Coordinates of C-alpha atoms and ligand atoms in Angstrom, one line a residue:
M1202 CA 0.2 0.0 0.1
G1203 CA 1.4 3.5 -1.0
Q1204 CA -0.3 6.0 1.2
L1205 CA -1.3 4.4 4.5
P1206 CA -4.9 5.7 5.4
Y1207 CA -5.8 6.4 9.0
G1208 CA -8.9 4.2 8.5
L1209 CA -9.9 1.8 5.9
H1210 CA -12.8 -0.7 5.4
W1211 CA -12.4 -4.3 4.7
V1212 CA -14.8 -5.7 2.2
D1213 CA -14.3 -9.3 1.3
E1214 CA -15.9 -11.9 -1.3
A1215 CA -18.5 -13.3 1.1
D1216 CA -19.7 -9.4 1.6
I1217 CA -19.8 -9.0 -2.3
E1218 CA -21.8 -12.1 -2.4
E1219 CA -24.4 -10.9 0.0
V1220 CA -24.8 -7.6 -1.8
T1221 CA -25.1 -9.5 -5.2
S1222 CA -27.9 -11.7 -3.9
A1223 CA -29.5 -8.5 -2.4
L1224 CA -29.4 -6.9 -5.9
R1225 CA -31.5 -9.7 -7.3
A1226 CA -34.3 -9.7 -4.5
D1227 CA -37.8 -8.3 -4.8
W1228 CA -37.2 -5.8 -2.2
I1229 CA -34.1 -3.6 -2.5
T1230 CA -35.2 -1.2 0.1
G1231 CA -37.6 -1.5 2.9
G1232 CA -37.4 -5.2 2.6
P1233 CA -36.3 -8.4 4.8
R1234 CA -32.5 -7.2 4.8
V1235 CA -33.1 -4.1 6.6
A1236 CA -35.0 -6.0 9.5
G1237 CA -32.4 -8.8 9.5
F1238 CA -29.8 -6.1 9.8
E1239 CA -31.7 -4.5 12.5
R1240 CA -31.9 -7.8 14.4
A1241 CA -28.2 -8.5 13.9
I1242 CA -27.6 -4.9 15.7
C1243 CA -29.8 -6.0 18.7
E1244 CA -27.6 -8.9 19.0
V1245 CA -24.3 -7.1 18.9
T1246 CA -25.6 -4.2 21.2
R1247 CA -27.9 -6.3 23.2
A1248 CA -30.5 -3.6 22.8
R1249 CA -34.2 -4.6 22.3
H1250 CA -34.8 -2.5 19.2
A1251 CA -32.7 -1.2 16.4
V1252 CA -33.9 1.2 13.6
A1253 CA -31.5 1.3 10.7
V1254 CA -31.2 4.6 8.8
S1255 CA -29.1 6.3 6.0
S1256 CA -26.3 7.5 8.1
G1257 CA -25.1 8.2 11.5
T1258 CA -25.9 11.7 11.2
A1259 CA -29.5 11.0 10.5
A1260 CA -29.4 8.5 13.3
L1261 CA -28.5 11.5 15.6
E1262 CA -31.2 13.7 13.9
V1263 CA -34.1 11.3 14.7
A1264 CA -32.9 10.3 18.1
V1265 CA -33.1 13.9 19.3
Q1266 CA -36.6 14.3 17.2
C1267 CA -38.1 11.3 18.9
L1268 CA -37.6 12.8 22.3
D1269 CA -40.3 15.3 21.5
L1270 CA -38.5 17.8 23.9
P1271 CA -39.9 21.4 24.1
R1272 CA -38.5 23.7 21.4
G1273 CA -35.3 25.8 22.9
S1274 CA -34.3 22.8 25.2
E1275 CA -30.7 22.7 26.1
I1276 CA -28.7 19.5 25.2
I1277 CA -25.2 19.1 26.6
T1278 CA -22.6 17.6 24.4
T1279 CA -18.7 17.4 23.9
P1280 CA -16.7 19.7 21.9
L1281 CA -14.3 17.2 20.8
T1282 CA -16.4 15.3 18.6
F1283 CA -17.5 15.4 14.8
V1284 CA -19.8 18.3 14.3
A1285 CA -23.0 16.2 13.7
D1286 CA -23.3 15.8 17.6
A1287 CA -24.0 19.6 17.8
N1288 CA -25.7 20.1 14.6
C1289 CA -28.5 17.4 15.4
I1290 CA -29.5 19.7 18.3
L1291 CA -29.7 22.8 16.2
F1292 CA -31.5 20.9 13.5
N1293 CA -34.1 20.0 16.0
G1294 CA -34.6 23.7 17.1
H1295 CA -32.7 23.2 20.6
T1296 CA -29.6 24.8 22.0
P1297 CA -26.1 23.0 22.0
V1298 CA -24.5 23.4 25.3
L1299 CA -20.8 22.1 25.6
A1300 CA -19.1 20.5 28.5
D1301 CA -15.3 20.1 28.7
I1302 CA -13.6 16.6 28.3
E1303 CA -11.3 14.3 30.4
R1304 CA -7.8 14.5 29.3
D1305 CA -7.1 10.4 29.6
T1306 CA -10.2 9.4 27.7
R1307 CA -11.1 12.5 25.8
N1308 CA -14.6 11.7 26.7
I1309 CA -16.9 14.4 28.2
D1310 CA -16.2 15.1 32.0
P1311 CA -19.3 14.3 33.9
E1312 CA -18.2 17.0 36.6
Q1313 CA -18.3 19.6 33.5
V1314 CA -21.6 18.2 32.5
R1315 CA -23.1 18.7 36.1
R1316 CA -21.9 22.3 36.0
R1317 CA -23.5 23.1 32.8
V1318 CA -27.0 21.8 33.9
T1319 CA -29.9 24.6 34.0
D1320 CA -33.6 24.2 34.5
R1321 CA -33.9 24.1 30.6
T1322 CA -31.5 21.0 30.1
R1323 CA -33.3 18.0 28.9
A1324 CA -30.5 15.7 27.6
I1325 CA -27.0 14.8 27.3
I1326 CA -25.4 13.3 24.1
Y1327 CA -22.1 11.8 24.9
V1328 CA -19.7 10.1 22.5
D1329 CA -17.3 7.1 23.4
Y1330 CA -14.2 8.8 21.9
A1331 CA -12.1 6.4 20.1
G1332 CA -14.0 3.5 21.3
H1333 CA -13.5 3.9 25.0
P1334 CA -17.1 4.0 26.8
C1335 CA -17.8 7.1 28.9
D1336 CA -18.4 6.9 32.5
V1337 CA -22.0 5.9 32.2
D1338 CA -22.5 5.5 35.8
A1339 CA -21.6 9.0 36.5
L1340 CA -23.7 10.4 33.6
K1341 CA -26.8 8.3 34.5
E1342 CA -26.4 9.6 38.1
I1343 CA -26.7 13.2 36.9
A1344 CA -29.6 12.5 34.6
R1345 CA -31.5 10.8 37.4
E1346 CA -31.0 13.7 39.6
H1347 CA -32.1 16.3 36.9
D1348 CA -34.6 14.2 35.0
L1349 CA -32.4 14.2 31.7
L1350 CA -32.4 11.8 28.7
L1351 CA -29.3 10.2 27.5
I1352 CA -28.2 9.7 23.9
E1353 CA -25.0 7.8 23.6
D1354 CA -23.0 8.4 20.4
G1355 CA -21.5 5.0 19.8
C1356 CA -20.2 5.7 16.3
H1357 CA -16.6 4.7 17.6
A1358 CA -17.7 2.0 20.0
L1359 CA -19.8 -0.9 18.4
G1360 CA -18.8 -3.9 20.6
A1361 CA -17.5 -1.8 23.4
E1362 CA -18.3 -2.4 27.1
H1363 CA -18.5 -0.6 30.3
R1364 CA -18.5 -2.9 33.3
G1365 CA -19.8 -5.7 31.2
R1366 CA -22.7 -3.9 29.8
R1367 CA -22.7 -3.4 25.8
V1368 CA -22.6 0.2 24.2
G1369 CA -26.1 0.5 22.7
S1370 CA -27.9 -1.0 25.7
M1371 CA -27.2 1.7 28.5
A1372 CA -28.5 5.0 27.4
D1373 CA -32.3 5.8 26.6
L1374 CA -31.0 5.8 23.0
S1375 CA -27.8 4.9 21.3
I1376 CA -26.7 5.7 17.6
F1377 CA -24.2 4.1 15.4
S1378 CA -22.5 5.1 12.1
F1379 CA -21.5 2.5 9.4
H1380 CA -19.4 4.7 7.2
P1381 CA -16.2 2.9 5.9
V1382 CA -14.0 4.2 8.6
K1383 CA -16.0 2.7 11.4
H1384 CA -15.8 -0.9 12.8
V1385 CA -18.5 -2.2 10.2
T1386 CA -19.5 -0.6 6.9
T1387 CA -22.7 -0.4 4.7
G1388 CA -21.0 2.3 2.7
E1389 CA -23.1 5.0 4.1
G1390 CA -25.6 4.2 6.9
G1391 CA -26.5 4.4 10.6
A1392 CA -28.8 3.0 13.3
V1393 CA -30.5 3.9 16.6
T1394 CA -31.1 1.5 19.3
T1395 CA -33.4 1.6 22.4
D1396 CA -35.3 -0.6 24.8
D1397 CA -38.4 1.6 24.8
P1398 CA -40.9 0.5 22.3
T1399 CA -42.6 3.7 22.0
L1400 CA -39.2 5.5 20.8
D1401 CA -38.9 2.4 18.5
A1402 CA -42.2 3.2 16.9
R1403 CA -41.5 6.8 16.4
L1404 CA -38.1 6.2 15.1
R1405 CA -39.5 3.9 12.3
S1406 CA -42.0 6.8 11.4
L1407 CA -39.4 9.6 11.5
R1408 CA -37.0 7.8 9.0
N1409 CA -39.9 7.4 6.8
H1410 CA -41.4 11.1 6.2
G1411 CA -43.4 10.8 9.6
M1412 CA -45.7 8.1 8.0
D1413 CA -47.5 5.7 10.2
R1414 CA -47.0 2.8 7.8
D1415 CA -44.3 1.9 5.6
A1416 CA -44.3 0.6 2.0
K1417 CA -44.0 -3.1 3.0
D1418 CA -47.3 -2.7 5.2
R1419 CA -49.2 -0.9 2.5
A1420 CA -48.2 -3.7 -0.2
E1421 CA -49.5 -6.4 1.8
E1422 CA -52.3 -8.5 0.5
G1423 CA -55.6 -6.8 1.0
A1424 CA -54.0 -3.6 2.5
D1425 CA -55.6 -0.4 2.1
Y1426 CA -53.9 2.6 0.4
W1427 CA -54.4 4.9 3.2
Y1428 CA -51.5 6.2 5.3
D1429 CA -51.3 9.2 7.7
V1430 CA -48.5 11.7 8.0
K1431 CA -48.2 12.3 11.9
H1432 CA -44.8 14.4 12.1
L1433 CA -42.7 16.5 10.0
A1434 CA -39.9 14.2 8.8
R1435 CA -37.4 13.3 6.1
N1436 CA -36.4 10.2 4.2
F1437 CA -33.6 8.6 5.9
R1438 CA -34.2 5.1 5.2
I1439 CA -31.4 2.6 4.4
T1440 CA -31.6 0.1 1.4
D1441 CA -31.6 -3.7 1.5
I1442 CA -28.4 -3.7 -0.5
Q1443 CA -26.7 -1.8 2.1
C1444 CA -28.1 -3.9 5.0
A1445 CA -26.9 -7.1 3.2
L1446 CA -23.5 -5.8 3.4
G1447 CA -23.9 -4.6 7.1
M1448 CA -25.2 -8.2 8.1
S1449 CA -22.3 -9.9 6.3
Q1450 CA -19.8 -7.4 8.1
L1451 CA -21.4 -7.9 11.2
R1452 CA -20.1 -11.6 11.4
R1453 CA -16.7 -10.4 11.4
L1454 CA -16.9 -7.6 13.8
E1455 CA -15.2 -9.6 16.8
Q1456 CA -12.4 -10.4 14.5
F1457 CA -12.3 -6.7 13.4
V1458 CA -12.2 -5.6 17.1
R1459 CA -9.7 -8.1 18.2
R1460 CA -7.2 -7.2 15.4
R1461 CA -7.7 -3.4 16.3
Q1462 CA -7.0 -4.1 19.9
E1463 CA -3.8 -6.0 19.0
L1464 CA -2.4 -3.2 16.8
A1465 CA -3.3 -0.7 19.6
R1466 CA -1.3 -3.0 22.0
L1467 CA 1.8 -3.0 19.5
Y1468 CA 1.6 0.7 18.9
S1469 CA 1.6 1.4 22.5
E1470 CA 4.7 -1.0 23.2
L1471 CA 6.7 0.4 20.3
L1472 CA 6.0 4.2 21.1
E1473 CA 6.6 3.6 24.9
D1474 CA 10.1 4.7 24.8
I1475 CA 9.7 7.8 23.1
P1476 CA 9.6 10.6 25.7
W1477 CA 7.6 13.2 24.0
V1478 CA 4.7 10.7 23.1
E1479 CA 1.9 10.0 25.5
V1480 CA 0.1 6.7 24.5
P1481 CA -3.4 6.4 25.2
A1482 CA -4.9 4.0 27.9
A1483 CA -8.0 2.2 28.8
R1484 CA -9.6 2.3 32.1
P1485 CA -9.9 -1.2 34.0
E1486 CA -13.6 -1.2 33.6
V1487 CA -14.0 -1.0 29.9
R1488 CA -13.8 -2.9 26.9
H1489 CA -12.0 -0.6 24.6
V1490 CA -12.6 -1.3 20.8
W1491 CA -10.2 1.2 19.3
H1492 CA -11.8 3.0 16.5
I1493 CA -8.8 5.2 16.2
Y1494 CA -5.4 5.5 18.0
T1495 CA -4.6 8.8 19.1
V1496 CA -1.4 10.2 21.1
L1497 CA -0.6 13.4 22.6
L1498 CA 2.7 15.0 22.0
N1499 CA 4.8 16.8 24.5
P1500 CA 7.6 19.5 23.8
P1501 CA 9.6 19.9 21.9
V1502 CA 7.5 18.2 19.2
K1503 CA 4.8 20.3 17.7
R1504 CA 1.6 18.5 16.2
D1505 CA 1.5 20.3 12.9
A1506 CA 5.0 19.6 12.2
L1507 CA 4.7 15.9 13.1
F1508 CA 1.4 15.8 10.8
R1509 CA 3.3 17.3 7.9
H1510 CA 6.4 15.0 8.5
L1511 CA 4.4 11.9 8.5
R1512 CA 2.1 13.0 5.6
S1513 CA 5.2 13.6 3.6
Q1514 CA 6.2 9.8 4.5
G1515 CA 2.9 8.6 2.8
I1516 CA 1.3 8.0 6.3
G1517 CA -2.3 9.2 6.5
V1518 CA -2.4 10.8 10.0
N1519 CA -5.4 12.9 11.1
V1520 CA -6.8 15.0 13.9
H1521 CA -9.8 14.1 15.8
Y1522 CA -11.2 16.5 16.2
I1523 CA -11.3 20.3 15.4
P1524 CA -13.4 21.4 18.4
V1525 CA -17.0 22.0 17.5
Y1526 CA -16.7 25.8 18.6
R1527 CA -14.0 26.4 16.5
H1528 CA -15.7 25.8 13.2
S1529 CA -16.8 29.4 11.5
Y1530 CA -20.5 28.4 11.3
Y1531 CA -20.4 28.1 15.2
V1532 CA -18.3 31.1 15.8
R1533 CA -20.7 33.3 13.6
N1534 CA -24.0 31.8 14.9
H1535 CA -23.5 30.1 18.1
P1536 CA -20.2 31.4 19.7
F1537 CA -18.5 29.6 22.4
D1538 CA -15.3 30.9 24.5
P1539 CA -12.4 28.6 24.0
A1540 CA -11.3 29.5 27.4
D1541 CA -14.1 27.5 28.9
F1542 CA -12.7 24.3 27.6
P1543 CA -9.2 24.5 28.8
V1544 CA -8.9 20.4 28.5
T1545 CA -10.4 20.3 25.0
E1546 CA -8.1 23.2 24.0
D1547 CA -4.9 21.5 25.4
V1548 CA -5.9 18.2 23.8
F1549 CA -6.7 19.8 20.6
S1550 CA -3.2 21.4 20.4
R1551 CA -1.2 18.1 21.0
I1552 CA -3.2 15.3 19.3
I1553 CA -2.5 13.2 16.4
T1554 CA -4.3 10.1 14.9
L1555 CA -2.2 7.4 13.7
P1556 CA -3.4 5.0 11.1
L1557 CA -5.4 2.0 12.5
F1558 CA -7.6 -0.6 10.7
P1559 CA -8.1 -4.2 10.7
R1560 CA -6.1 -5.1 7.7
M1561 CA -3.0 -3.2 8.7
T1562 CA 0.1 -5.3 9.1
D1563 CA 2.5 -5.5 12.3
E1564 CA 5.0 -4.1 9.7
D1565 CA 2.7 -1.2 8.8
V1566 CA 2.4 -0.4 12.7
A1567 CA 6.4 -0.6 12.7
R1568 CA 6.8 1.6 9.7
V1569 CA 4.6 4.4 11.4
V1570 CA 6.6 4.2 14.7
E1571 CA 9.8 4.7 12.7
A1572 CA 8.8 7.4 10.9
V1573 CA 7.5 9.0 14.1
K1574 CA 11.0 8.2 15.8
G1575 CA 12.6 9.9 12.6
H1576 CA 10.9 13.3 13.1
V1577 CA 13.3 15.8 14.3
A1578 CA 11.6 18.7 16.2
Ligands
LIG2868 C1 -18.9 9.1 11.8 C2 -19.6 9.8 13.2 C3 -20.7 10.4 12.9 C4 -21.5 10.7 11.7 O1 -21.8 9.5 11.1 P1 -21.9 9.6 9.4 O2 -22.4 8.2 9.3 O3 -20.8 9.8 8.8 O4 -23.0 10.5 9.3 C5 -21.1 11.1 14.1 N1 -20.6 10.9 15.3 C6 -19.5 10.5 15.5 C7 -18.6 10.4 16.7 C8 -18.7 9.9 14.3 O5 -17.6 9.4 14.5

């Protein structure tokens, strides 16, 4: 491989076979493979219900929408994430409130969340950064005290566990993405999981224009043409073609996770003796699934210089993430003071993501580490 990407999907011949047979089927959207993929997501997350949608971003949007919160509610989330976590709050007519992170896990800091709760706060969206689950016990305690709903963004954390409980089964709603850099892919795709049958029904309607019956329902023998639109909603459906790929990919999730864990361990071993690199650690109570491998850099090494050096060596490093409040849309329309997020600012200035994906070899890892060592500050 020439340029080593920071993340990469792994589609094999079995996946291709499944997609091919999906293309030959009667239903290529809204059919049995969507339902089958949803059952498979329930199995890996141990949630009662799963609703598959067109992307992780769509999953966030319908997750917030199905809570039916009063307009202008405050929802607390992390600044060190993909911007969709804040955007979904705005798209639903609510107010994003950001809380600073913990340095070791880069996850939202429950203590900072507690400080941002007001009488308008209704929910918390927390992200299991890099695949390390958040301190869900602390977040649940805050939610219980202030009557808040919890949405877990598990886009990095499919298969991860906190004290033996799976991500996807702990919050009121959890969301996942099946973009090619994530643990398993459907090309584009996402899902929401919940144990609540009422939320499940609402989510099914919200992915389908707010209709109370789907196409399969209306196509049944003796069925009426009538349907009702109960909510203002969009088309966030996923196809059977994508779900065929998703089901096939999920069969290899454990294999993917174990390889990611091996590669992360190897990185940490090889990087350990570089004094200016802080390797990431997992807390003992979690099963970390390593969506990304990020390190913090110490003086004299500067992140941007190392970034340029590694890119010039054909190593596809990245930065996760530019804090939400630094994007110009937010600066113009929903400004935050960076000084309110000292840990996020510090982490952002020193963090770099090294390549990590299951098809990487041990030699690839060694090559990346050699290139890191070869950087002269
Ligand atoms: C990937 C990702 C999303 C968005 O998912 P898409 O499927 O790309 O829309 C949201 N949140 C986090 C944390 C992600 O990593």
